Coordinates of C-alpha atoms in Angstrom, one line a residue:
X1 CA -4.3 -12.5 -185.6
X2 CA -1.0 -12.1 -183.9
X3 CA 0.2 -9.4 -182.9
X4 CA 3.5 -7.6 -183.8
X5 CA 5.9 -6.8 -181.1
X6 CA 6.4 -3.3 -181.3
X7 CA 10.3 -2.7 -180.8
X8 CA 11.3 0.9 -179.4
X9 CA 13.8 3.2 -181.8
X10 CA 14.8 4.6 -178.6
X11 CA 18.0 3.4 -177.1
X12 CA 17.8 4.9 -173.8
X13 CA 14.8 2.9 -173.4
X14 CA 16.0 -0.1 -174.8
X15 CA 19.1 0.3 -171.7
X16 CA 16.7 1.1 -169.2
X17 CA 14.4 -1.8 -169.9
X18 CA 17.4 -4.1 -170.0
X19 CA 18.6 -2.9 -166.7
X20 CA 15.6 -3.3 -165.4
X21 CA 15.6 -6.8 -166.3
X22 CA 18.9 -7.5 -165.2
X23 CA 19.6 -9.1 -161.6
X24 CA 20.3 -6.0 -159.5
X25 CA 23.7 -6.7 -157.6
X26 CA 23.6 -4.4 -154.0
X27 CA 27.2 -3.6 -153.0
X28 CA 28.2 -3.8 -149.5
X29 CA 28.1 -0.5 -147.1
X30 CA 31.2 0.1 -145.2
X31 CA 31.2 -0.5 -141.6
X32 CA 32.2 3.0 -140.8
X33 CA 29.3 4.6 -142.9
X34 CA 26.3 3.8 -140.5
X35 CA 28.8 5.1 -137.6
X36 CA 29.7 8.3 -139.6
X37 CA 28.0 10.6 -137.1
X38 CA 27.9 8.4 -134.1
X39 CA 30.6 9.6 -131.7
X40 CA 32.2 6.0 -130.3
X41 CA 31.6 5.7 -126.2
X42 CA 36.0 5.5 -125.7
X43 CA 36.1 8.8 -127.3
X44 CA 33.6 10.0 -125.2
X45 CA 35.2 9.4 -121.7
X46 CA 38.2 7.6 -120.7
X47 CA 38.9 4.1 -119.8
X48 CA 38.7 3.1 -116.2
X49 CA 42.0 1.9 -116.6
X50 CA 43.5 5.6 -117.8
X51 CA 41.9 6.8 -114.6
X52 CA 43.6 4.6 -112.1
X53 CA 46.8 5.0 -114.1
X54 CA 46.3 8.9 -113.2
X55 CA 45.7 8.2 -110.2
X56 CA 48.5 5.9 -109.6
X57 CA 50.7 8.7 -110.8
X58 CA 49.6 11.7 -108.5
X59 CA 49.8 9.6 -105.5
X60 CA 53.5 8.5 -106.5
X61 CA 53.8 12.8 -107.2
X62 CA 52.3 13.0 -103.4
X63 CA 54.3 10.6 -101.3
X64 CA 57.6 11.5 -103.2
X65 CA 57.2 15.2 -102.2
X66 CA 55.8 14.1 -98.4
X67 CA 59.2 12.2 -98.3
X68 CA 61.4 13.9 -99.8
X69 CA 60.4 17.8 -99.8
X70 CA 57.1 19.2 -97.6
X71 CA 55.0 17.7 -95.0
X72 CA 52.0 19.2 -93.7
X73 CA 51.3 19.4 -90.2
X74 CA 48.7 21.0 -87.6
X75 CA 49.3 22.8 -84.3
X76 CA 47.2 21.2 -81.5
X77 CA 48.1 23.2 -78.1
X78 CA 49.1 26.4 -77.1
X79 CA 53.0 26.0 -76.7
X80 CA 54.2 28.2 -79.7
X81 CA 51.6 30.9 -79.4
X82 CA 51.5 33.3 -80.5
X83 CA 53.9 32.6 -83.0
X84 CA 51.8 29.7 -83.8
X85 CA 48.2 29.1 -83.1
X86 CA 45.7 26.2 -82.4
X87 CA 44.7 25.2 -85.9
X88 CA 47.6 26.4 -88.0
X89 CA 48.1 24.3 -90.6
X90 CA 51.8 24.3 -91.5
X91 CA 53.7 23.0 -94.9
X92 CA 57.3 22.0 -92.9
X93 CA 60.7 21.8 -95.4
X94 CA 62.0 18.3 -94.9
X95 CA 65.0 19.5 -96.9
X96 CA 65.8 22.6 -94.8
X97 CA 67.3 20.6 -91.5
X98 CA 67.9 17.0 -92.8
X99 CA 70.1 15.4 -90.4
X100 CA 73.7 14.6 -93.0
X101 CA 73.7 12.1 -95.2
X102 CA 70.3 11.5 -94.9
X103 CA 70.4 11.6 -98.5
X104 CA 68.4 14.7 -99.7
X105 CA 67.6 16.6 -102.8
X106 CA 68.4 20.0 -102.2
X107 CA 71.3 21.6 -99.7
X108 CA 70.4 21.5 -96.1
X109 CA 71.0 24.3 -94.0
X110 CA 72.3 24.3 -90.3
X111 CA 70.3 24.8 -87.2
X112 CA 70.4 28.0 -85.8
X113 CA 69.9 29.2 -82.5
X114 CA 66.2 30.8 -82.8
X115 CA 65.2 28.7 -85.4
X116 CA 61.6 26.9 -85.5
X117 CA 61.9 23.1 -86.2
X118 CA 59.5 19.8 -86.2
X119 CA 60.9 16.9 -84.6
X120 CA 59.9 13.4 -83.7
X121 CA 59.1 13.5 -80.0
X122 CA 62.2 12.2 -77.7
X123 CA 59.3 10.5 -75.2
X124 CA 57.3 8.7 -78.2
X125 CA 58.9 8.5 -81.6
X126 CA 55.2 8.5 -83.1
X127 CA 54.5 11.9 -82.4
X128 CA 55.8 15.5 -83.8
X129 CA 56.4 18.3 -81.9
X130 CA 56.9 21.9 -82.6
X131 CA 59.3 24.1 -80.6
X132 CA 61.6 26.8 -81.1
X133 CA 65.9 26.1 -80.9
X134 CA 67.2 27.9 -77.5
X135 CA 70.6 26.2 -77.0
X136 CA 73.1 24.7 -79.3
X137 CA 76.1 21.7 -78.4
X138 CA 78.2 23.1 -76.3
X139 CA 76.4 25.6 -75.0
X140 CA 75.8 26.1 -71.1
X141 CA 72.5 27.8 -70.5
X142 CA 70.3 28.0 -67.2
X143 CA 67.2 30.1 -66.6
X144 CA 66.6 32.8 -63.8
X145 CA 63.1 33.7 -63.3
X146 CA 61.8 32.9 -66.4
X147 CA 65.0 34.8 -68.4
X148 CA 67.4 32.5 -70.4
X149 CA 70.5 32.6 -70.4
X150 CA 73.9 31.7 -72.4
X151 CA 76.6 31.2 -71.4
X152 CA 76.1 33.9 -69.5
X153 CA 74.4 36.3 -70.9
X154 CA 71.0 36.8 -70.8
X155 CA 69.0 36.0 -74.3
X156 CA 67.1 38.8 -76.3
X157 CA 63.8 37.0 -76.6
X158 CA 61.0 39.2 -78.8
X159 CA 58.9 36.2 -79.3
X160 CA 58.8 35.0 -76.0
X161 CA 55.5 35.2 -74.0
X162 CA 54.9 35.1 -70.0
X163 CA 51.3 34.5 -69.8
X164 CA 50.0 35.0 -66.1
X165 CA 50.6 31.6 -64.2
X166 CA 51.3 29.8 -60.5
X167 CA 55.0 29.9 -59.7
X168 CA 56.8 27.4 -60.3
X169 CA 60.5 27.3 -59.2
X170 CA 61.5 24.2 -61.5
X171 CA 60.1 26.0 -65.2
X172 CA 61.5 29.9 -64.6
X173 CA 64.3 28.6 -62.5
X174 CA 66.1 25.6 -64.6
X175 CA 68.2 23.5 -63.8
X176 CA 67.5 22.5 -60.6
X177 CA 68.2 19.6 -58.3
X178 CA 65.7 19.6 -55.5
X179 CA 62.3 18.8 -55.8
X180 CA 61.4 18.0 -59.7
X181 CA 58.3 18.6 -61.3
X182 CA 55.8 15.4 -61.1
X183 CA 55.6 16.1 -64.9
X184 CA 59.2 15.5 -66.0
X185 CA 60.6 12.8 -67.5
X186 CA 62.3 10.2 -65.1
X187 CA 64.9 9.3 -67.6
X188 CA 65.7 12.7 -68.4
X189 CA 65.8 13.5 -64.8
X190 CA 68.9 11.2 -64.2
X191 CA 70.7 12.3 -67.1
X192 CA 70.1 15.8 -66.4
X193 CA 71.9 15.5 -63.1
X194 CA 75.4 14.3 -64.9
X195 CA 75.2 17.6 -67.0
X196 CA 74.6 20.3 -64.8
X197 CA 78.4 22.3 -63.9
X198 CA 77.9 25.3 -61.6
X199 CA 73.8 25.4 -61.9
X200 CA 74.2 25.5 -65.8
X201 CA 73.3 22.7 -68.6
X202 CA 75.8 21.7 -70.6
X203 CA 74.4 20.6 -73.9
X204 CA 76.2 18.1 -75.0
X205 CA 77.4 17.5 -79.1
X206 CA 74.8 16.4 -81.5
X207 CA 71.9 17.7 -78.8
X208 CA 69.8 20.6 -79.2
X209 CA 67.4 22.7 -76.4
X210 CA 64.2 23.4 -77.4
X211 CA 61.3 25.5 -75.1
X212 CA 57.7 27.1 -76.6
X213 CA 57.2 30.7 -77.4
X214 CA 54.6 30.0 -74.7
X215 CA 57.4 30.0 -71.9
X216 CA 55.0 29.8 -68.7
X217 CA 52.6 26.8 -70.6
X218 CA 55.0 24.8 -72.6
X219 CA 56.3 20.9 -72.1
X220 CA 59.6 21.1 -73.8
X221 CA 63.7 20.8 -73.1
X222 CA 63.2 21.4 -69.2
X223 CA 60.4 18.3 -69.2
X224 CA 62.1 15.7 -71.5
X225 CA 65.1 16.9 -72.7
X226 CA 67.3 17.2 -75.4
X227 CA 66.3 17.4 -79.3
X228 CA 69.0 14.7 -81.2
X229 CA 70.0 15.9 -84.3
X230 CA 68.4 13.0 -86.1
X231 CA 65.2 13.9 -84.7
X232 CA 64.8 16.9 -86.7
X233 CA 62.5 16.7 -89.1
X234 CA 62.3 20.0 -90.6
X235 CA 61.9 23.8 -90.3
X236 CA 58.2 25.2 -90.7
X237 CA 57.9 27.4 -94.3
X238 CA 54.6 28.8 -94.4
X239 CA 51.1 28.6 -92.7
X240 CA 48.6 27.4 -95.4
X241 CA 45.3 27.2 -93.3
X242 CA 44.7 28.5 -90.0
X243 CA 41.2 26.9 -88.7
X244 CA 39.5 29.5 -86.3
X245 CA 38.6 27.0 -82.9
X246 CA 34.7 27.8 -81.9
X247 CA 33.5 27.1 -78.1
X248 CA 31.9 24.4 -79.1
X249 CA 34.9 22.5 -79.5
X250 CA 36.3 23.2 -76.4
X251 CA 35.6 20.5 -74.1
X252 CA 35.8 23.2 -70.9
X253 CA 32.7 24.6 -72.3
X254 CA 30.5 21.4 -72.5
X255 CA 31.1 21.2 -68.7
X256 CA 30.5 24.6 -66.9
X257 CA 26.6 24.2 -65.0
X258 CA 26.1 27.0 -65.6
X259 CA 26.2 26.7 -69.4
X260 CA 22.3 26.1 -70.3
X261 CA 21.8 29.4 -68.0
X262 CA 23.6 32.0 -70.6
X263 CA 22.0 34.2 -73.1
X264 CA 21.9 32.4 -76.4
X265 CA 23.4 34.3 -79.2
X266 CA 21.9 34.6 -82.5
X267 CA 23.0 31.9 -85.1
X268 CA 24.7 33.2 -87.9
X269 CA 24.2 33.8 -91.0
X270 CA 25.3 31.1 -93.9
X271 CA 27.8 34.0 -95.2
X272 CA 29.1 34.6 -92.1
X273 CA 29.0 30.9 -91.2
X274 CA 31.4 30.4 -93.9
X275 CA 33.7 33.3 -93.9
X276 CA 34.7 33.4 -89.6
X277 CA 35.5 29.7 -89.8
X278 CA 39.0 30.7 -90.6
X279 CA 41.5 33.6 -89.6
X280 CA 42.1 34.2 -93.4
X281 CA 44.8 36.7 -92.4
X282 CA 47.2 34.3 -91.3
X283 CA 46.6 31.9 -94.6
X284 CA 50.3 32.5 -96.5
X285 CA 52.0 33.6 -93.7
X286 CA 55.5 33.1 -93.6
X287 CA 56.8 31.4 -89.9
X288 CA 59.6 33.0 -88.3

């Protein structure tokens, strides 16, 4: 006997088994949902090209202030001392002494006697020197025994230092015309000859004198001559650095025999390795 098909007085039921029945139809997940809490690798770091685009810009920042503001430099001999020392490192105003209509930023400012400049080195353009301004155009200066003098009077000097050295007639007693030092400059020795009146330089316009702090160890003015105004580079602002020199550097050391006979010293410690590199009292200070 067949038997009846028993129906369900429940509708919910009824829905539920019709559902179930029904083809299921799956809607599509949205690309961003599997991703929700996956942080995307560009957000993460930046591109390579956003890096050299940063990079592009600070060395644009960099060369447009070495141009056109400060240029650092570093002292290499003894000249200036002890104004300046071996292993200053010095940030130099380009704007300060700018040669006129050379086209700068700020207002530049004259050059004064006693002032501190840079300057491309008369003898070979490729190098900068350091030296401090002693006579001006027009002026008519000679030295006597080491003194300077000014148009005829002699020149207060507080920086000035006479180390301990051989005589030597043609450095303490400038200008002269006999026998010239082996060291100076042929080409300024001929010129110097047609500018001498009455044992005195005449400096002519446009021309500056320069010597080192250092008087009795200094190659300056009396050794190659005259500073042109277009030379100047700048006026020194500030050391940054100073670098303290060790023996070891000092080639004069690596030479004596005697050297492996000394006591050895104990090596210092990592602290203090780190901390007497430097003569941290000179960092910031202001050059005059």
């Amino acid at each position: 006997m067949t038997q009846p098909t028993a129906v369900s007085s429940n509708p919910a039921i009824q829905t539920a088994s019709a559902a179930s029945e029904a083809p299921q139809t799956r809607l599509p997940t949205p690309p961003h949902a599997s991703n929700h809490h996956r942080r995307h690798p560009h957000h993460d770091r930046p591109s390579v090209a956003t890096a050299l685009q940063s990079l592009l810009h600070l060395i644009v920042i960099a060369i447009f202030i070495i141009t056109f503001c400060v240029q650092p430099f570093r002292i290499p001999s003894e000249s200036m001392e002890s104004t300046l020392l071996v292993g200053d490192f010095l940030l130099v105003n380009k704007q300060a002494a700018a040669p006129d209509g050379a086209g700068t930023l700020l207002p530049t400012a004259a050059v004064h006697r006693g002032d501190i400049i840079v300057f491309h080195d008369p003898v070979d353009s490729t190098l900068h020197l350091v030296k401090r301004v002693i006579g001006l155009p027009g002026d008519h200066l000679r030295l006597h025994n080491g003194l300077v003098y000014i148009n005829g009077h002699a020149l207060t000097e507080p920086y000035a230092v006479y180390r301990p050295s051989p005589p030597d007639n043609f450095r303490d007693n400038f200008p002269r015309l006999q026998s010239p030092d082996p060291e100076i400059d042929s080409r300024w020795w001929i010129r110097m000859r047609s500018l001498i009146e009455n044992n005195e330089l005449i400096i002519p316009t446009g021309n500056y004198f320069v010597l080192g702090d250092n008087r009795n160890d200094s190659e300056d003015s009396r050794y190659w001559g005259f500073v042109p105004r277009e030379a100047i580079v700048g006026k020194p602002l500030v050391i940054y650095f100073s670098l303290l020199p060790h023996e070891s550097d000092d080639p004069a050391t690596l030479t004596q025999p005697d050297a492996a006979a000394k006591p050895s010293h104990p090596r210092p410690s990592k602290l203090e390795s780190v901390v007497d590199f430097a003569r941290w009292s000179r960092t910031f200070q202001i050059v005059r």
